[in-house]
PDB file of C-alpha atoms in Angstrom:
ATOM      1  CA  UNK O  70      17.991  30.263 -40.007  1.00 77.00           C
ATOM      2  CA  UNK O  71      16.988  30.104 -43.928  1.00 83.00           C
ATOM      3  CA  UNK O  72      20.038  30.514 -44.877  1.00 83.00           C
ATOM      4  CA  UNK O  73      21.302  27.836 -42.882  1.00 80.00           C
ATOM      5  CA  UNK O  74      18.645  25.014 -43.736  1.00 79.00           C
ATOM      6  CA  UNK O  75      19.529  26.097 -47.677  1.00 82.00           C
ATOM      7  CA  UNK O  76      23.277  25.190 -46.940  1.00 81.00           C
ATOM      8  CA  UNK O  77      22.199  21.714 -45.174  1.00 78.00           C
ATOM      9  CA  UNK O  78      20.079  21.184 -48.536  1.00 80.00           C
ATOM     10  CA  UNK O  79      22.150  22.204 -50.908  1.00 80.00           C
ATOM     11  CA  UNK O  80      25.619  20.159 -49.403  1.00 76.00           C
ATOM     12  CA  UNK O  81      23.472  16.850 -48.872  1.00 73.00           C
ATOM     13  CA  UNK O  82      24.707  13.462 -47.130  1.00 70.00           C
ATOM     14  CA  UNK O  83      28.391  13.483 -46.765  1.00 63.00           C
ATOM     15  CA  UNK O  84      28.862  10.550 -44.613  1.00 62.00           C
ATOM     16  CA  UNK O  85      29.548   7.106 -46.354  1.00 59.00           C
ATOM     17  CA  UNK O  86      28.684   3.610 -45.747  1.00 61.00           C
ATOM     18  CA  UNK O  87      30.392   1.684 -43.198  1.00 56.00           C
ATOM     19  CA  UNK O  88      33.233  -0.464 -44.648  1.00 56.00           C
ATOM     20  CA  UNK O  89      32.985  -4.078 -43.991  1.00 58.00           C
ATOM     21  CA  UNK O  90      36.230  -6.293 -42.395  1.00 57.00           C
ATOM     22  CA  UNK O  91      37.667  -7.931 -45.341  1.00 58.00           C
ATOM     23  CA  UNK O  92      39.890  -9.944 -42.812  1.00 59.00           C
ATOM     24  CA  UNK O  93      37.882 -13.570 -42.443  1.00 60.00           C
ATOM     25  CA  UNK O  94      40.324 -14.502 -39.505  1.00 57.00           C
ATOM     26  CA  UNK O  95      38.313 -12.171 -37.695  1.00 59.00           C
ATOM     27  CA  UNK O  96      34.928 -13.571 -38.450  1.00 55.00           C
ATOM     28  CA  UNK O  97      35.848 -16.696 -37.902  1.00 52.00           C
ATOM     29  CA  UNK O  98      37.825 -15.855 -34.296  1.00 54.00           C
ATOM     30  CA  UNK O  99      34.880 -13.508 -33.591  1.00 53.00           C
ATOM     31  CA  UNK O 100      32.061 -16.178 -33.775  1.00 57.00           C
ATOM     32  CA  UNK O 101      34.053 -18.302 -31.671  1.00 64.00           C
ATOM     33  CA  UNK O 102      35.168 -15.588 -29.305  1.00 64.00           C
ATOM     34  CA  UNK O 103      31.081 -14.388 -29.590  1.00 65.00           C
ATOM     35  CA  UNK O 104      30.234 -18.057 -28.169  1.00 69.00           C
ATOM     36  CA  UNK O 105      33.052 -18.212 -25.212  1.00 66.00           C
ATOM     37  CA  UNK O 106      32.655 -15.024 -24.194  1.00 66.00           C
ATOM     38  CA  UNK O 107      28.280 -15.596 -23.583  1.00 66.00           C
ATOM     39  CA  UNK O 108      29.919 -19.305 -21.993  1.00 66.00           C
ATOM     40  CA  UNK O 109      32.650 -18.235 -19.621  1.00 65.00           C
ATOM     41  CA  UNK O 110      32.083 -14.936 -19.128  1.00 64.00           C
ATOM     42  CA  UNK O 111      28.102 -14.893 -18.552  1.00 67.00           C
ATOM     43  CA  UNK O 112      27.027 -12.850 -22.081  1.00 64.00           C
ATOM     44  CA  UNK O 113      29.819 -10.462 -21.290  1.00 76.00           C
ATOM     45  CA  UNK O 114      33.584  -9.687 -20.791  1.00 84.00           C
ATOM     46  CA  UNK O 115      34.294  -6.443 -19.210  1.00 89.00           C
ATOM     47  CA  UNK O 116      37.907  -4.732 -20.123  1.00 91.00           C
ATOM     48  CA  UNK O 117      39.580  -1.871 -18.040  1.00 93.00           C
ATOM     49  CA  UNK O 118      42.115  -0.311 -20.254  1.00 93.00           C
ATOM     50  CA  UNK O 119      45.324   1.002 -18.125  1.00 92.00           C
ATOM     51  CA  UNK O 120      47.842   3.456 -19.868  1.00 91.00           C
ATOM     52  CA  UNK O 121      51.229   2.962 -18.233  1.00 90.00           C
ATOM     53  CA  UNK O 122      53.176   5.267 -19.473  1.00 88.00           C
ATOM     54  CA  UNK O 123      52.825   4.998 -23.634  1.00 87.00           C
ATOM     55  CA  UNK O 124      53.018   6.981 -26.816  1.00 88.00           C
ATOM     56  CA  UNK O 125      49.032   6.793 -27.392  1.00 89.00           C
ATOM     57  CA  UNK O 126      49.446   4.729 -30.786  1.00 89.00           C
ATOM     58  CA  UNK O 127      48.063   1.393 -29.110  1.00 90.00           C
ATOM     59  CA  UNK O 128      45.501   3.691 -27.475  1.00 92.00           C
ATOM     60  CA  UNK O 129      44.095   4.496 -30.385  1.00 91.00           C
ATOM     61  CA  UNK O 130      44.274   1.202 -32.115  1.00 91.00           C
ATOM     62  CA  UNK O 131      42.211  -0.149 -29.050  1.00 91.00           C
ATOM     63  CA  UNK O 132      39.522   2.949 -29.693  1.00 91.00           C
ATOM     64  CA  UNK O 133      39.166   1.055 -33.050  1.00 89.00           C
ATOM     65  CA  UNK O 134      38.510  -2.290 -32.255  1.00 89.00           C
ATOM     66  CA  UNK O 135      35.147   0.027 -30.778  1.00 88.00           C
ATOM     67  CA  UNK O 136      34.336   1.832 -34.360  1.00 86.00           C
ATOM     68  CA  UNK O 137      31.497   0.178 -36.101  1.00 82.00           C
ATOM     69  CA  UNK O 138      34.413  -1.396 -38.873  1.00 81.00           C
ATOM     70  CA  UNK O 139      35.375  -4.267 -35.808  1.00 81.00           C
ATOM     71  CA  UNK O 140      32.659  -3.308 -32.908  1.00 81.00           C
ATOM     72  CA  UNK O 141      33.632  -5.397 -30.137  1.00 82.00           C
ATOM     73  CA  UNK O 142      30.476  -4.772 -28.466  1.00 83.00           C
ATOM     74  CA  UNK O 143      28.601  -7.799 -30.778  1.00 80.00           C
ATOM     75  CA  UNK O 144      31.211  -9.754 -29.045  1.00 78.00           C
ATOM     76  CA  UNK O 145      29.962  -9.485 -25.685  1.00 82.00           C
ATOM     77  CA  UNK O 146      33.502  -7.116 -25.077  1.00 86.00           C
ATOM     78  CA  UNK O 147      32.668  -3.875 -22.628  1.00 88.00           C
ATOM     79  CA  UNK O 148      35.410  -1.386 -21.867  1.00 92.00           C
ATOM     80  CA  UNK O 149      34.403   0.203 -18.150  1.00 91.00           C
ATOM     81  CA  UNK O 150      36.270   2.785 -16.016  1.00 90.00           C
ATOM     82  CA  UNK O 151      36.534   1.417 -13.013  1.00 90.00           C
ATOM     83  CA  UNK O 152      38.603  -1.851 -12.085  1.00 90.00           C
ATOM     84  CA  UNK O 153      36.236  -3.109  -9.810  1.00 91.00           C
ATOM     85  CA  UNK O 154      34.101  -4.260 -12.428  1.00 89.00           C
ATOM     86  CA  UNK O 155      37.058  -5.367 -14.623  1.00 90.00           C
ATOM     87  CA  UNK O 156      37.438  -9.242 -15.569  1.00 88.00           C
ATOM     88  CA  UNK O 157      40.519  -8.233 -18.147  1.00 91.00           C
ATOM     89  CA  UNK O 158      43.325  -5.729 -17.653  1.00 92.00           C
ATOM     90  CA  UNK O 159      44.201  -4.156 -20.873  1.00 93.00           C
ATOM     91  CA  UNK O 160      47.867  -2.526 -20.296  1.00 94.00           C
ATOM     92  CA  UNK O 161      49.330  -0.404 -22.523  1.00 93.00           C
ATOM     93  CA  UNK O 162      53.214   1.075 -22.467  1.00 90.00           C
ATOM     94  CA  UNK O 163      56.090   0.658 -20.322  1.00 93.00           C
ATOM     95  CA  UNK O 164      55.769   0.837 -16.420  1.00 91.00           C
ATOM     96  CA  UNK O 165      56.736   4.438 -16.379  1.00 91.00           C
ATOM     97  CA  UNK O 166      58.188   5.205 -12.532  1.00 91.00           C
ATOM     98  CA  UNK O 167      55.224   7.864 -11.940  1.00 91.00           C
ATOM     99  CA  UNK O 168      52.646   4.953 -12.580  1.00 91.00           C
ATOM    100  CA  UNK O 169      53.881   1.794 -10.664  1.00 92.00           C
ATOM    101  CA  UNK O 170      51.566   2.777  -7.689  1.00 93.00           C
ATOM    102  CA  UNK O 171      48.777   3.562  -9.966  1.00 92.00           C
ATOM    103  CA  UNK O 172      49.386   0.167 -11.928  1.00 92.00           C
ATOM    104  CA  UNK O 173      49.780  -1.892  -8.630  1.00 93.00           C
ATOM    105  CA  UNK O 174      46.290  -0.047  -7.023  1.00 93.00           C
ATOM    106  CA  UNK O 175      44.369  -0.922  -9.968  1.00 93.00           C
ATOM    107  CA  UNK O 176      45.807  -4.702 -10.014  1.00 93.00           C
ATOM    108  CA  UNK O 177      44.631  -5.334  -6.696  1.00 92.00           C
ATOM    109  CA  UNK O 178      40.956  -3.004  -7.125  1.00 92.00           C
ATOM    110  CA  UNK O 179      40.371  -6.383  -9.838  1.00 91.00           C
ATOM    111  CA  UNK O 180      38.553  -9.114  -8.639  1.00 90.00           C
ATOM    112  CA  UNK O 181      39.904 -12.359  -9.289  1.00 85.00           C
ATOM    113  CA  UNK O 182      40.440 -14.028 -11.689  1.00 84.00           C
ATOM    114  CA  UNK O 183      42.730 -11.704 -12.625  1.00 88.00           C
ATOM    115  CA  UNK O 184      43.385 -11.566 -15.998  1.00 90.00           C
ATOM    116  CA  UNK O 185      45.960  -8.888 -17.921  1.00 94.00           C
ATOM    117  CA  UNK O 186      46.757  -8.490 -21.565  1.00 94.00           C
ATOM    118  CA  UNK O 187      49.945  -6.397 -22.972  1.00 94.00           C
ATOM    119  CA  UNK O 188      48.962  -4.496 -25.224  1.00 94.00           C
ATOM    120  CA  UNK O 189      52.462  -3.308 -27.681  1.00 91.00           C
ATOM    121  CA  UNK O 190      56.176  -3.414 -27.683  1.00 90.00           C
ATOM    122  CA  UNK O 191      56.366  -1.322 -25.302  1.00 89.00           C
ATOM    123  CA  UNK O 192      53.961  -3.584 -22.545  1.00 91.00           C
ATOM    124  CA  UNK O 193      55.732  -6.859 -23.621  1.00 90.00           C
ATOM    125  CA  UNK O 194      58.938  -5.971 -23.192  1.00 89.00           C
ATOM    126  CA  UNK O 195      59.758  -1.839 -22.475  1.00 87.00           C
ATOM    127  CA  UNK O 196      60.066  -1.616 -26.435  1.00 85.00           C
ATOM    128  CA  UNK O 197      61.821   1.454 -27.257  1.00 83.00           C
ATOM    129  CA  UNK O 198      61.917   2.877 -24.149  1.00 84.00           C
ATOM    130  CA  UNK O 199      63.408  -0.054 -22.162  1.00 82.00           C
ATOM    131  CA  UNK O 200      64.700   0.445 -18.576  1.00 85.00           C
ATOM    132  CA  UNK O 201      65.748   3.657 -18.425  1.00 86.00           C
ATOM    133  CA  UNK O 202      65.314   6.212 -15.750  1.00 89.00           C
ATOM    134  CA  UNK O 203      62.050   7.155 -16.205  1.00 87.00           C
ATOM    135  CA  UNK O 204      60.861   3.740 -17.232  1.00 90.00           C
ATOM    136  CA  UNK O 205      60.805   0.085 -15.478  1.00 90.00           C
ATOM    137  CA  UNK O 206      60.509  -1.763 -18.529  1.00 87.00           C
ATOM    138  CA  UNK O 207      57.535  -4.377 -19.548  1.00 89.00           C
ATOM    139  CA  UNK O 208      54.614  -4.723 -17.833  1.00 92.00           C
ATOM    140  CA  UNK O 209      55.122  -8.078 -16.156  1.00 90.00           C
ATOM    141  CA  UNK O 210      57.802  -6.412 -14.182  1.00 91.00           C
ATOM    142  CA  UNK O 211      55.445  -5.143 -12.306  1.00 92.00           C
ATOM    143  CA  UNK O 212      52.087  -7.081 -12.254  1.00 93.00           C
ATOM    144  CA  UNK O 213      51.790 -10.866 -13.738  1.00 93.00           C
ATOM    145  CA  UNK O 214      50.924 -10.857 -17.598  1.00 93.00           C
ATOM    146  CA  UNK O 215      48.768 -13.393 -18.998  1.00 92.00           C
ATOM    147  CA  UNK O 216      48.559 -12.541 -22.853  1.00 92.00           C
ATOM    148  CA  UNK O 217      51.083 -10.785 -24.925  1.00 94.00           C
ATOM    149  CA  UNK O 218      50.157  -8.330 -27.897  1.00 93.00           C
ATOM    150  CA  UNK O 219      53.106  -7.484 -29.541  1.00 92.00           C
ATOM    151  CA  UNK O 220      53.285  -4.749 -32.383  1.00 89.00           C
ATOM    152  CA  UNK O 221      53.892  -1.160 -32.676  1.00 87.00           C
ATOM    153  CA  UNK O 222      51.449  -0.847 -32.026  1.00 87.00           C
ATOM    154  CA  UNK O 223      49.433  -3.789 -32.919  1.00 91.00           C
ATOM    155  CA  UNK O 224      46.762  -3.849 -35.573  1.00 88.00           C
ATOM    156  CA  UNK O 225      42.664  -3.671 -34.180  1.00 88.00           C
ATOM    157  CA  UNK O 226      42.300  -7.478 -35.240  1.00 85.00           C
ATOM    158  CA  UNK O 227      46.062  -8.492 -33.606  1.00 88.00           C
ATOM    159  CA  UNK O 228      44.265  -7.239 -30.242  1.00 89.00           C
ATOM    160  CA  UNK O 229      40.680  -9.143 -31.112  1.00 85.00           C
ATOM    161  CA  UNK O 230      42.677 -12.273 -31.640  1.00 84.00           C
ATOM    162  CA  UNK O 231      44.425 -10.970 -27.943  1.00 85.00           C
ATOM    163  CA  UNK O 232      41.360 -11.895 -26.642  1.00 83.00           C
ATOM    164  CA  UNK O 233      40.601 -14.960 -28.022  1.00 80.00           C
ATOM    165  CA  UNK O 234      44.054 -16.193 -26.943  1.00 80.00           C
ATOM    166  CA  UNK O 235      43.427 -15.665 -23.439  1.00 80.00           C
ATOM    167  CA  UNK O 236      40.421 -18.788 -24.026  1.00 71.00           C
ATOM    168  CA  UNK O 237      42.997 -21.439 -25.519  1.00 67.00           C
TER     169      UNK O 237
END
């Protein structure tokens, strides 16, 4: 156990400060996307992310607009697991065959207003993929689409300025 607190002593602090979002046309579209969210959305806007069938790379841009560097949580912007409890849709990838049905289910499990972002290529329009076999293309060939992200994948402020389209 000595020899242990000694090593924790000895190696220090090795975490670093928090970098800061250089980009203003985030700070600017986040105050005003702070204010319309507390307006129309009652202090907070609750997301249900939906893969459909992608390669994870918008997944993990989305996972960063969560990281302390963008925290879309001082927006008023909540990511929850269930639809139910959704206002927004977040879909990511092309409709792959195997997850129509799921897609479809969780559409419907959304209370209205019904509101669904496409998140990537791949959402807007099948991207790579396309319509192949195994894939049915864009998003909006299954379920209305409201906002388009497009990018492969798109960058963490492309997808906070997603959201602030959906208000204009």
């Amino acid at each position: 156990m000595i020899r242990i607190l000694r090593q924790i002593l000895r190696t220090g602090i090795v975490t670093g400060k928090t970098p800061q979002v250089d980009d203003p046309n985030i700070k600017t579209k986040g105050i005003n996307l702070e204010d319309t969210v507390k307006k129309c959305f009652r202090r907070s806007l609750t997301v249900r992310e939906v893969d459909a069938g992608s390669c994870n790379g918008c997944e993990l841009e989305i996972h960063a607009i969560n990281n302390p560097v963008y925290d879309c949580e001082r927006l008023g912007i909540h990511f929850t697991a269930s639809p139910r409890f959704a206002d927004i849709l977040l879909v990511t990838g092309p409709v792959a065959i195997n997850m129509e049905i799921a897609l479809r289910r969780t559409y419907d499990a959304t209370p209205a207003p019904k509101i669904v972002i496409a998140v990537g290529d791949c959402a807007c329009n099948g991207g790579i993929f396309g319509e192949t076999y195994a894939s049915l293309g864009g998003i909006d060939k299954v379920i209305p689409v409201n906002v388009y992200i497009p990018g492969c994948p798109p960058t963490p402020a492309d997808i906070l300025n997603g959201f602030y389209k959906i208000f204009l």
